[in-house]
Amino acid sequence: MDQKFLKLSDIPTGNECLVVKVHGHGSFRNRIIEMGFVKGEKVTVIKNAPLKDPIEYKLMDCHLSLRRSEADLIEVMDVTDHAAPDDTALYNGTLPGDSFKEIIRTHAHTVNVALVGNPNSGKTSFFNRAAGMREKVGNYGGVTVDAKKAVFKYKNYTINLIDLPGTYSITEYTPEEIYVRKYISEEHPDVVLNVVDASNLERNLFLTTQLIDMNIRMVMALNMYDELSREGAVLDYHFLEQLFGFPIVPTTASSGVGIDQVLERVIEVFEDRSEVTRHIHIHYGEGLEEAIDRVKTPIASNKVLTDKFAPRYLAIKALESDRMVRELLEKAPNFAKIDETSNLCIQELTREYKEDVKTLITNAKYGFIRGALNETFTEGKRKRHLTNAIDTVLTNQWLGFPVLLFFMWVMFQATFYLGEFPMTWIDNGMAALGDWVGRVMAPGPLNDLVVNGIIAGVGGVLVFLPNILILFFFISLLEDTGYMARAAFIMDKLMHKIGLHGKSFIPLLIGFGCNVPAIMATRTLESRRDRLLTMLITPFMSCSARLPVYILLVSAFFAAHRGLVLLSIYAAGVVVAICTALLLKNTLFKKVSAPFVMELPPYRMPTLRNTVTHMWNKGVQYLRKMGTIILFASVIIWALGYFPQDSGFAYGTPEHLEHSYIGRIGKTVEPVIAPLGFDWKMGVSIVTGLAAKEIVVSSMGILYHAPDTEENTAALTESIRPEFTPLVAYGFMLFVLIYFPCMAVVAAIRKEAGGKWALFTIVYTTALAWVVSFLVHRIGILF
Ligand code: GDP
Ligand code: MG
């Protein structure tokens, strides 16, 4: 609100003021306006004591009283200092000096307009076009981090346009949603301009239904209208605006079409001149409507609340167990009554419909949208035609799943087989580099640090870079073509069985590459519950960092059945994840979250450039890890194995290592892991693997290194063979799969979900790894 204006409640006794604007939701405004508080009207304050409520006013020769909370929402201009005019002069005559009419015209002609809509619906394009500014517009969500404001003239109005962050809904899941919601309810913009993507109506209208519940003045910009027309679709928006009760204007914001018409409608709504504007109710069905009425009654007795928010909106939100509305209601003197009524209704509804109330309300909203579109929308044929044809095959209930499995199979095959060639080159290259550096550098601790610490440690990990890049290439390809969304769609039913959503499939799949970007990808999930659950099981997706351990042990002990054994480890991870999800679903995460629309974007031809860029962006994460954590850990591990030098054993002998610091650490944990059949060297590998799992192999390289052999993977395979049995090797692989993901993943979980869940992950995964390996070892010994 502009600083120049005052609230009616702030005007002291005896002063005179002119009404500039009435804020608040629809029914409140109507009541106040019916009382006569219309723009330009003169109000005299009869009695306003600081703590007195209500306040007494004189308006059009009538005395009336307003509650302070009501007077808070009326914007006025104090005119006491001006020569007191009589009413006729105010309207007809010109006053000496200032004309109040003029003042009102300029000052009351400031319209605060907030842009609200889904990400990528074209809000920023509209904002820039309308304000005539050039600001960066991106083709991805999240460009608008904070609200941006532009002030410009339209006819004789000053428009304050605010570009709010994009949201799919205004509940309380994401910071953007909370921001938008706060903005609407606290700053009360005069008109909300709902920008919708007309080529994706059903999804976009969900937010609209929430705005309808809030009973605020709005106009809809039916943006991307060019795309809708190009697809050959037809929308009878004249009829739709009748149905919805607010003006709808087709726009193409990117080229500026329709902007003026929108502004025209905005002014009409602002001036209460709009012919279509009326408040509608979304009908939620008999059961819900009855509950809404019941909850509304105790809410409605709190005038302070209902001046600001529509009671129906508060009742709906209370039934949705909305946290922010609850906090609001807690301030009401009869909160106990409200709470009791809403809890009772929630219980009854849940029992009757076997669904939680949030889901019921969401379903009803989509029912409302489908209903509205059914009457007004004719699907286009042209553009989506191919997409539809492909979708009938790819998301077919019988074909979809085998096709998905086939794609996964191709992806993993390519990752491992194509990756083998560069892997050998890097392996040999690093060995040669180590040799060369070892020869040219003066012998001593520094030489050893560089060769056996840094080159061996980082080299052992660098080897897997090709695999990781190939895997990321495929994942990016799946995302860029639009197939990833289909994969989520196909997996949805299955994922629901373990309490997850189809969309969780994407982070889980990325988890096979690296758990860190996977944890970050959970952001695409709408509910916190889904995000958490997905995050907690992601570490069981065997990331590529664990692959070196498997490759080493599988080649050493299961050479005949390499593929099968490797597959069994990956499958074990998936099984553990499923069991964990089922466990959490039935304990900590009982509440099922509301369903949401799974968009099926049109298929796109991927470009090599985009896919490689996306692959690279994901790969950088891995490279960064190599340059930091792995480098650092390699040096530490080397030092722990190198020192102390005065143990009495020659450096490089197994005895020296056994008495080194790292050997002592291994010995300390040995009793804990002995029941699993692990010895102290494996203990050392496990401890070092806390930093990053690739380090397990580099530690093994140092620990099991036979002094007279060349330093490469083949030599290591030979030297570990006498030290393990196949059973121990298998148990060890399972342990490496399940225990403590790695520092980077724990840090990512902490950042996304909080320290509590990071701690949970650490304890749960490590305990589970122990139990699984123990069972495998004990049962295996029997055979
Ligand atoms: P925001 O996330 O809602 O702010 O959306 P943007 O304004 O950033 O727009 C997202 C993308 O859609 C950009 O690439 C725009 O150029 C494009 N765009 C915006 N409006 C239209 C439109 O009316 N038609 C078409 N075809 N593209 C549009
Ligand atoms: Mg934007």
PDB file of N, CA, C and O in Angstrom, residues 231-252:
ATOM      1  N   GLU A 231      -2.687 -25.184 -31.963  1.00  0.00           N
ATOM      2  CA  GLU A 231      -3.053 -26.587 -31.799  1.00  0.00           C
ATOM      3  C   GLU A 231      -4.438 -26.879 -32.351  1.00  0.00           C
ATOM      4  O   GLU A 231      -4.862 -28.024 -32.388  1.00  0.00           O
ATOM      5  N   GLY A 232      -5.136 -25.814 -32.729  1.00  0.00           N
ATOM      6  CA  GLY A 232      -6.480 -26.014 -33.262  1.00  0.00           C
ATOM      7  C   GLY A 232      -7.517 -26.185 -32.173  1.00  0.00           C
ATOM      8  O   GLY A 232      -8.648 -26.585 -32.444  1.00  0.00           O
ATOM      9  N   ALA A 233      -7.115 -25.878 -30.926  1.00  0.00           N
ATOM     10  CA  ALA A 233      -8.076 -26.009 -29.840  1.00  0.00           C
ATOM     11  C   ALA A 233      -8.952 -24.758 -29.793  1.00  0.00           C
ATOM     12  O   ALA A 233      -8.556 -23.695 -30.262  1.00  0.00           O
ATOM     13  N   VAL A 234     -10.146 -24.925 -29.245  1.00  0.00           N
ATOM     14  CA  VAL A 234     -11.058 -23.790 -29.127  1.00  0.00           C
ATOM     15  C   VAL A 234     -11.524 -23.690 -27.687  1.00  0.00           C
ATOM     16  O   VAL A 234     -11.910 -24.694 -27.090  1.00  0.00           O
ATOM     17  N   LEU A 235     -11.436 -22.497 -27.148  1.00  0.00           N
ATOM     18  CA  LEU A 235     -11.948 -22.294 -25.797  1.00  0.00           C
ATOM     19  C   LEU A 235     -12.968 -21.168 -25.838  1.00  0.00           C
ATOM     20  O   LEU A 235     -12.674 -20.060 -26.276  1.00  0.00           O
ATOM     21  N   ASP A 236     -14.168 -21.469 -25.384  1.00  0.00           N
ATOM     22  CA  ASP A 236     -15.216 -20.462 -25.339  1.00  0.00           C
ATOM     23  C   ASP A 236     -15.016 -19.663 -24.054  1.00  0.00           C
ATOM     24  O   ASP A 236     -15.665 -19.906 -23.043  1.00  0.00           O
ATOM     25  N   TYR A 237     -14.092 -18.698 -24.125  1.00  0.00           N
ATOM     26  CA  TYR A 237     -13.744 -18.008 -22.879  1.00  0.00           C
ATOM     27  C   TYR A 237     -14.829 -17.026 -22.444  1.00  0.00           C
ATOM     28  O   TYR A 237     -14.889 -16.647 -21.282  1.00  0.00           O
ATOM     29  N   HIS A 238     -15.709 -16.631 -23.392  1.00  0.00           N
ATOM     30  CA  HIS A 238     -16.828 -15.786 -22.988  1.00  0.00           C
ATOM     31  C   HIS A 238     -17.750 -16.539 -22.042  1.00  0.00           C
ATOM     32  O   HIS A 238     -18.230 -16.003 -21.058  1.00  0.00           O
ATOM     33  N   PHE A 239     -17.949 -17.800 -22.378  1.00  0.00           N
ATOM     34  CA  PHE A 239     -18.794 -18.608 -21.512  1.00  0.00           C
ATOM     35  C   PHE A 239     -18.070 -18.925 -20.206  1.00  0.00           C
ATOM     36  O   PHE A 239     -18.648 -18.899 -19.126  1.00  0.00           O
ATOM     37  N   LEU A 240     -16.760 -19.201 -20.341  1.00  0.00           N
ATOM     38  CA  LEU A 240     -15.981 -19.547 -19.151  1.00  0.00           C
ATOM     39  C   LEU A 240     -15.978 -18.396 -18.134  1.00  0.00           C
ATOM     40  O   LEU A 240     -16.049 -18.626 -16.929  1.00  0.00           O
ATOM     41  N   GLU A 241     -15.924 -17.154 -18.620  1.00  0.00           N
ATOM     42  CA  GLU A 241     -15.912 -16.049 -17.657  1.00  0.00           C
ATOM     43  C   GLU A 241     -17.269 -15.921 -16.951  1.00  0.00           C
ATOM     44  O   GLU A 241     -17.326 -15.506 -15.806  1.00  0.00           O
ATOM     45  N   GLN A 242     -18.319 -16.337 -17.644  1.00  0.00           N
ATOM     46  CA  GLN A 242     -19.620 -16.389 -16.978  1.00  0.00           C
ATOM     47  C   GLN A 242     -19.597 -17.449 -15.875  1.00  0.00           C
ATOM     48  O   GLN A 242     -20.078 -17.215 -14.765  1.00  0.00           O
ATOM     49  N   LEU A 243     -19.015 -18.594 -16.221  1.00  0.00           N
ATOM     50  CA  LEU A 243     -18.969 -19.690 -15.248  1.00  0.00           C
ATOM     51  C   LEU A 243     -18.122 -19.323 -14.038  1.00  0.00           C
ATOM     52  O   LEU A 243     -18.475 -19.618 -12.900  1.00  0.00           O
ATOM     53  N   PHE A 244     -16.988 -18.693 -14.299  1.00  0.00           N
ATOM     54  CA  PHE A 244     -16.037 -18.423 -13.223  1.00  0.00           C
ATOM     55  C   PHE A 244     -16.351 -17.135 -12.456  1.00  0.00           C
ATOM     56  O   PHE A 244     -15.927 -16.967 -11.319  1.00  0.00           O
ATOM     57  N   GLY A 245     -17.016 -16.198 -13.113  1.00  0.00           N
ATOM     58  CA  GLY A 245     -17.355 -14.969 -12.407  1.00  0.00           C
ATOM     59  C   GLY A 245     -16.242 -13.939 -12.371  1.00  0.00           C
ATOM     60  O   GLY A 245     -16.174 -13.156 -11.429  1.00  0.00           O
ATOM     61  N   PHE A 246     -15.349 -13.964 -13.339  1.00  0.00           N
ATOM     62  CA  PHE A 246     -14.382 -12.864 -13.480  1.00  0.00           C
ATOM     63  C   PHE A 246     -13.987 -12.764 -14.945  1.00  0.00           C
ATOM     64  O   PHE A 246     -14.134 -13.725 -15.692  1.00  0.00           O
ATOM     65  N   PRO A 247     -13.501 -11.588 -15.368  1.00  0.00           N
ATOM     66  CA  PRO A 247     -13.172 -11.411 -16.785  1.00  0.00           C
ATOM     67  C   PRO A 247     -11.993 -12.277 -17.216  1.00  0.00           C
ATOM     68  O   PRO A 247     -11.058 -12.478 -16.449  1.00  0.00           O
ATOM     69  N   ILE A 248     -12.065 -12.790 -18.427  1.00  0.00           N
ATOM     70  CA  ILE A 248     -10.988 -13.598 -18.988  1.00  0.00           C
ATOM     71  C   ILE A 248     -10.585 -12.973 -20.316  1.00  0.00           C
ATOM     72  O   ILE A 248     -11.436 -12.724 -21.172  1.00  0.00           O
ATOM     73  N   VAL A 249      -9.299 -12.716 -20.471  1.00  0.00           N
ATOM     74  CA  VAL A 249      -8.816 -12.077 -21.692  1.00  0.00           C
ATOM     75  C   VAL A 249      -7.735 -12.940 -22.334  1.00  0.00           C
ATOM     76  O   VAL A 249      -6.741 -13.257 -21.678  1.00  0.00           O
ATOM     77  N   PRO A 250      -7.917 -13.324 -23.592  1.00  0.00           N
ATOM     78  CA  PRO A 250      -6.846 -14.070 -24.249  1.00  0.00           C
ATOM     79  C   PRO A 250      -5.637 -13.176 -24.508  1.00  0.00           C
ATOM     80  O   PRO A 250      -5.798 -12.028 -24.922  1.00  0.00           O
ATOM     81  N   THR A 251      -4.445 -13.690 -24.225  1.00  0.00           N
ATOM     82  CA  THR A 251      -3.229 -12.891 -24.437  1.00  0.00           C
ATOM     83  C   THR A 251      -2.122 -13.746 -25.056  1.00  0.00           C
ATOM     84  O   THR A 251      -2.148 -14.969 -24.954  1.00  0.00           O
ATOM     85  N   THR A 252      -1.198 -13.064 -25.696  1.00  0.00           N
ATOM     86  CA  THR A 252       0.070 -13.686 -26.078  1.00  0.00           C
ATOM     87  C   THR A 252       1.123 -12.743 -25.538  1.00  0.00           C
ATOM     88  O   THR A 252       1.556 -11.810 -26.199  1.00  0.00           O
TER      89      THR A 252
END
